[in-house]
Amino acid sequence: GNSVTQMEGPVTLSEEAFLTINCTYTATGYPSLFWYVQYPGEGLQLLLKATKADDKGSNKGFEATYRKETTSFHLEKGSVQVSDSAVYFCALRGTTDSWGKLQFGAGTQVVVTP
Amino acid sequence: DTGVSQDPRHKITKRGQNVTFRCDPISEHNRLYWYRQTLGQGPEFLTYFQNEAQLEKSRLLSDRFSAERPKGSFSTLEIQRTEQGDSAMYLCASSSRQGPNYGYTFGSGTRLTVV
């Protein structure tokens, strides 16, 4: 079946540091890939997405590129802020789940210190 | 548009009691999903509605769980004879027909604690 693997957290960074969160997936065909962010006490928010190979999703300074050859969708940000402290989830929607079911990774907590 | 609303935000119940959660999706969204999130894990799919029809259920949804979406508007998730293993965050999400390609809108969740 489909699965998503993320790097374990917490990831602790200083403000303005470079952030990378690794995400790899297992799925048949060409799934759609997503990054969601969850701030404390809030629901998950869609951060960015990519629906086909080599697509780059971007939002709020975050980027991720859909790499079919390495089955990866790593999240990056060049200069993090304290406000980026949150839990980040990588997710996929399989090709047979066109109605919308998402498979999530376990999440990676990011802590940014001033 | 106030987003997806879930009620209550927190629920503490004794083992063996029944609980019911409510989800109000974004009004124009015809698709509604329930997920469960345990501590340190990502959300796991429970069930999916398109309008009032429940079209998909995970095997995680045991016989003690039932979900409804009368008239294709709000949805309820009921857990009967709660067990300590049911303690989790229950998340509701909604999307329009185009939603799966663009992601859902999630509610803030209902945190259930079974004591």
mmCIF file with all atom_site columns, C-alpha atoms in Angstrom, chain B residues 6-95:
data_model
loop_
_atom_site.group_PDB
_atom_site.id
_atom_site.type_symbol
_atom_site.label_atom_id
_atom_site.label_alt_id
_atom_site.label_comp_id
_atom_site.label_asym_id
_atom_site.label_entity_id
_atom_site.label_seq_id
_atom_site.pdbx_PDB_ins_code
_atom_site.Cartn_x
_atom_site.Cartn_y
_atom_site.Cartn_z
_atom_site.occupancy
_atom_site.B_iso_or_equiv
_atom_site.pdbx_formal_charge
_atom_site.auth_seq_id
_atom_site.auth_comp_id
_atom_site.auth_asym_id
_atom_site.auth_atom_id
_atom_site.pdbx_PDB_model_num
ATOM 1  C CA . GLN B 1 6  ? -15.775 21.128 15.119 1.00 0.00 ? 6  GLN B CA 1
ATOM 2  C CA . ASP B 1 7  ? -17.537 20.764 18.410 1.00 0.00 ? 7  ASP B CA 1
ATOM 3  C CA . PRO B 1 8  ? -16.588 20.193 21.155 1.00 0.00 ? 8  PRO B CA 1
ATOM 4  C CA . ARG B 1 9  ? -12.903 21.135 21.158 1.00 0.00 ? 9  ARG B CA 1
ATOM 5  C CA . HIS B 1 10 ? -12.216 18.841 24.080 1.00 0.00 ? 10 HIS B CA 1
ATOM 6  C CA . LYS B 1 11 ? -14.083 15.893 25.532 1.00 0.00 ? 11 LYS B CA 1
ATOM 7  C CA . ILE B 1 12 ? -13.206 13.853 28.587 1.00 0.00 ? 12 ILE B CA 1
ATOM 8  C CA . THR B 1 13 ? -15.277 10.750 29.098 1.00 0.00 ? 13 THR B CA 1
ATOM 9  C CA . LYS B 1 14 ? -15.229 7.643  31.209 1.00 0.00 ? 14 LYS B CA 1
ATOM 10 C CA . ARG B 1 15 ? -14.505 4.324  29.605 1.00 0.00 ? 15 ARG B CA 1
ATOM 11 C CA . GLY B 1 16 ? -17.677 2.684  28.389 1.00 0.00 ? 16 GLY B CA 1
ATOM 12 C CA . GLN B 1 17 ? -19.559 5.916  27.752 1.00 0.00 ? 17 GLN B CA 1
ATOM 13 C CA . ASN B 1 18 ? -20.782 7.024  24.341 1.00 0.00 ? 18 ASN B CA 1
ATOM 14 C CA . VAL B 1 19 ? -19.585 10.260 22.772 1.00 0.00 ? 19 VAL B CA 1
ATOM 15 C CA . THR B 1 20 ? -20.655 12.217 19.720 1.00 0.00 ? 20 THR B CA 1
ATOM 16 C CA . PHE B 1 21 ? -18.699 14.851 17.831 1.00 0.00 ? 21 PHE B CA 1
ATOM 17 C CA . ARG B 1 22 ? -20.000 17.327 15.306 1.00 0.00 ? 22 ARG B CA 1
ATOM 18 C CA . CYS B 1 23 ? -18.398 18.798 12.223 1.00 0.00 ? 23 CYS B CA 1
ATOM 19 C CA . ASP B 1 24 ? -19.739 21.723 10.193 1.00 0.00 ? 24 ASP B CA 1
ATOM 20 C CA . PRO B 1 25 ? -17.921 21.897 6.851  1.00 0.00 ? 25 PRO B CA 1
ATOM 21 C CA . ILE B 1 26 ? -17.531 24.884 4.577  1.00 0.00 ? 26 ILE B CA 1
ATOM 22 C CA . SER B 1 27 ? -21.002 25.376 3.190  1.00 0.00 ? 27 SER B CA 1
ATOM 23 C CA . GLU B 1 28 ? -20.256 24.854 -0.490 1.00 0.00 ? 28 GLU B CA 1
ATOM 24 C CA . HIS B 1 29 ? -18.067 21.795 0.072  1.00 0.00 ? 29 HIS B CA 1
ATOM 25 C CA . ASN B 1 30 ? -19.751 18.535 -0.850 1.00 0.00 ? 30 ASN B CA 1
ATOM 26 C CA . ARG B 1 31 ? -16.965 16.259 0.366  1.00 0.00 ? 31 ARG B CA 1
ATOM 27 C CA . LEU B 1 32 ? -16.337 15.595 4.042  1.00 0.00 ? 32 LEU B CA 1
ATOM 28 C CA . TYR B 1 33 ? -13.667 13.469 5.691  1.00 0.00 ? 33 TYR B CA 1
ATOM 29 C CA . TRP B 1 34 ? -12.953 12.245 9.208  1.00 0.00 ? 34 TRP B CA 1
ATOM 30 C CA . TYR B 1 35 ? -9.430  11.482 10.378 1.00 0.00 ? 35 TYR B CA 1
ATOM 31 C CA . ARG B 1 36 ? -7.954  10.382 13.687 1.00 0.00 ? 36 ARG B CA 1
ATOM 32 C CA . GLN B 1 37 ? -4.618  11.635 14.960 1.00 0.00 ? 37 GLN B CA 1
ATOM 33 C CA . THR B 1 38 ? -2.820  10.072 17.902 1.00 0.00 ? 38 THR B CA 1
ATOM 34 C CA . LEU B 1 39 ? 0.073   11.702 19.711 1.00 0.00 ? 39 LEU B CA 1
ATOM 35 C CA . GLY B 1 40 ? 3.202   11.869 17.603 1.00 0.00 ? 40 GLY B CA 1
ATOM 36 C CA . GLN B 1 41 ? 1.512   10.468 14.516 1.00 0.00 ? 41 GLN B CA 1
ATOM 37 C CA . GLY B 1 42 ? 0.002   11.844 11.362 1.00 0.00 ? 42 GLY B CA 1
ATOM 38 C CA . PRO B 1 43 ? -3.730  11.782 10.753 1.00 0.00 ? 43 PRO B CA 1
ATOM 39 C CA . GLU B 1 44 ? -5.228  8.442  9.734  1.00 0.00 ? 44 GLU B CA 1
ATOM 40 C CA . PHE B 1 45 ? -8.236  8.289  7.438  1.00 0.00 ? 45 PHE B CA 1
ATOM 41 C CA . LEU B 1 46 ? -11.495 7.083  8.982  1.00 0.00 ? 46 LEU B CA 1
ATOM 42 C CA . THR B 1 47 ? -14.326 7.796  6.570  1.00 0.00 ? 47 THR B CA 1
ATOM 43 C CA . TYR B 1 48 ? -15.508 9.908  3.644  1.00 0.00 ? 48 TYR B CA 1
ATOM 44 C CA . PHE B 1 49 ? -18.840 11.404 2.619  1.00 0.00 ? 49 PHE B CA 1
ATOM 45 C CA . GLN B 1 50 ? -19.873 12.844 -0.691 1.00 0.00 ? 50 GLN B CA 1
ATOM 46 C CA . ASN B 1 51 ? -22.971 14.838 0.041  1.00 0.00 ? 51 ASN B CA 1
ATOM 47 C CA . GLU B 1 52 ? -25.002 12.566 2.355  1.00 0.00 ? 52 GLU B CA 1
ATOM 48 C CA . ALA B 1 53 ? -23.549 9.296  1.085  1.00 0.00 ? 53 ALA B CA 1
ATOM 49 C CA . GLN B 1 54 ? -20.825 7.559  3.090  1.00 0.00 ? 54 GLN B CA 1
ATOM 50 C CA . LEU B 1 55 ? -18.669 6.184  0.287  1.00 0.00 ? 55 LEU B CA 1
ATOM 51 C CA . GLU B 1 56 ? -15.570 4.928  2.020  1.00 0.00 ? 56 GLU B CA 1
ATOM 52 C CA . LYS B 1 57 ? -14.739 3.573  5.458  1.00 0.00 ? 57 LYS B CA 1
ATOM 53 C CA . SER B 1 58 ? -11.375 2.561  6.866  1.00 0.00 ? 58 SER B CA 1
ATOM 54 C CA . ARG B 1 59 ? -11.004 -0.718 8.702  1.00 0.00 ? 59 ARG B CA 1
ATOM 55 C CA . LEU B 1 60 ? -9.946  1.505  11.604 1.00 0.00 ? 60 LEU B CA 1
ATOM 56 C CA . LEU B 1 61 ? -13.632 2.359  11.920 1.00 0.00 ? 61 LEU B CA 1
ATOM 57 C CA . SER B 1 62 ? -14.750 -0.494 14.146 1.00 0.00 ? 62 SER B CA 1
ATOM 58 C CA . ASP B 1 63 ? -18.367 -1.405 14.800 1.00 0.00 ? 63 ASP B CA 1
ATOM 59 C CA . ARG B 1 64 ? -18.346 0.958  17.767 1.00 0.00 ? 64 ARG B CA 1
ATOM 60 C CA . PHE B 1 65 ? -17.876 3.908  15.432 1.00 0.00 ? 65 PHE B CA 1
ATOM 61 C CA . SER B 1 66 ? -20.627 5.379  13.291 1.00 0.00 ? 66 SER B CA 1
ATOM 62 C CA . ALA B 1 67 ? -20.709 8.505  11.190 1.00 0.00 ? 67 ALA B CA 1
ATOM 63 C CA . GLU B 1 68 ? -23.560 10.287 9.536  1.00 0.00 ? 68 GLU B CA 1
ATOM 64 C CA . ARG B 1 69 ? -24.063 13.282 7.327  1.00 0.00 ? 69 ARG B CA 1
ATOM 65 C CA . PRO B 1 70 ? -27.792 13.919 7.090  1.00 0.00 ? 70 PRO B CA 1
ATOM 66 C CA . LYS B 1 71 ? -28.834 16.154 4.214  1.00 0.00 ? 71 LYS B CA 1
ATOM 67 C CA . GLY B 1 72 ? -25.240 16.494 3.137  1.00 0.00 ? 72 GLY B CA 1
ATOM 68 C CA . SER B 1 73 ? -24.507 19.304 5.542  1.00 0.00 ? 73 SER B CA 1
ATOM 69 C CA . PHE B 1 74 ? -22.981 18.793 8.997  1.00 0.00 ? 74 PHE B CA 1
ATOM 70 C CA . SER B 1 75 ? -21.633 15.418 10.060 1.00 0.00 ? 75 SER B CA 1
ATOM 71 C CA . THR B 1 76 ? -21.529 13.536 13.346 1.00 0.00 ? 76 THR B CA 1
ATOM 72 C CA . LEU B 1 77 ? -19.110 10.880 14.519 1.00 0.00 ? 77 LEU B CA 1
ATOM 73 C CA . GLU B 1 78 ? -20.288 8.697  17.377 1.00 0.00 ? 78 GLU B CA 1
ATOM 74 C CA . ILE B 1 79 ? -18.168 6.320  19.398 1.00 0.00 ? 79 ILE B CA 1
ATOM 75 C CA . GLN B 1 80 ? -20.035 3.803  21.522 1.00 0.00 ? 80 GLN B CA 1
ATOM 76 C CA . ARG B 1 81 ? -18.601 2.088  24.591 1.00 0.00 ? 81 ARG B CA 1
ATOM 77 C CA . THR B 1 82 ? -15.425 4.155  24.483 1.00 0.00 ? 82 THR B CA 1
ATOM 78 C CA . GLU B 1 83 ? -12.092 2.533  25.256 1.00 0.00 ? 83 GLU B CA 1
ATOM 79 C CA . GLN B 1 84 ? -8.843  4.123  26.373 1.00 0.00 ? 84 GLN B CA 1
ATOM 80 C CA . GLY B 1 85 ? -7.389  3.394  22.942 1.00 0.00 ? 85 GLY B CA 1
ATOM 81 C CA . ASP B 1 86 ? -9.955  5.765  21.456 1.00 0.00 ? 86 ASP B CA 1
ATOM 82 C CA . SER B 1 87 ? -8.160  8.711  23.049 1.00 0.00 ? 87 SER B CA 1
ATOM 83 C CA . ALA B 1 88 ? -7.009  10.847 20.124 1.00 0.00 ? 88 ALA B CA 1
ATOM 84 C CA . MET B 1 89 ? -7.646  14.005 18.166 1.00 0.00 ? 89 MET B CA 1
ATOM 85 C CA . TYR B 1 90 ? -10.534 13.577 15.739 1.00 0.00 ? 90 TYR B CA 1
ATOM 86 C CA . LEU B 1 91 ? -10.183 15.806 12.708 1.00 0.00 ? 91 LEU B CA 1
ATOM 87 C CA . CYS B 1 92 ? -12.793 16.751 10.172 1.00 0.00 ? 92 CYS B CA 1
ATOM 88 C CA . ALA B 1 93 ? -11.986 18.165 6.755  1.00 0.00 ? 93 ALA B CA 1
ATOM 89 C CA . SER B 1 94 ? -14.002 19.259 3.753  1.00 0.00 ? 94 SER B CA 1
ATOM 90 C CA . SER B 1 95 ? -13.349 19.953 0.119  1.00 0.00 ? 95 SER B CA 1
#
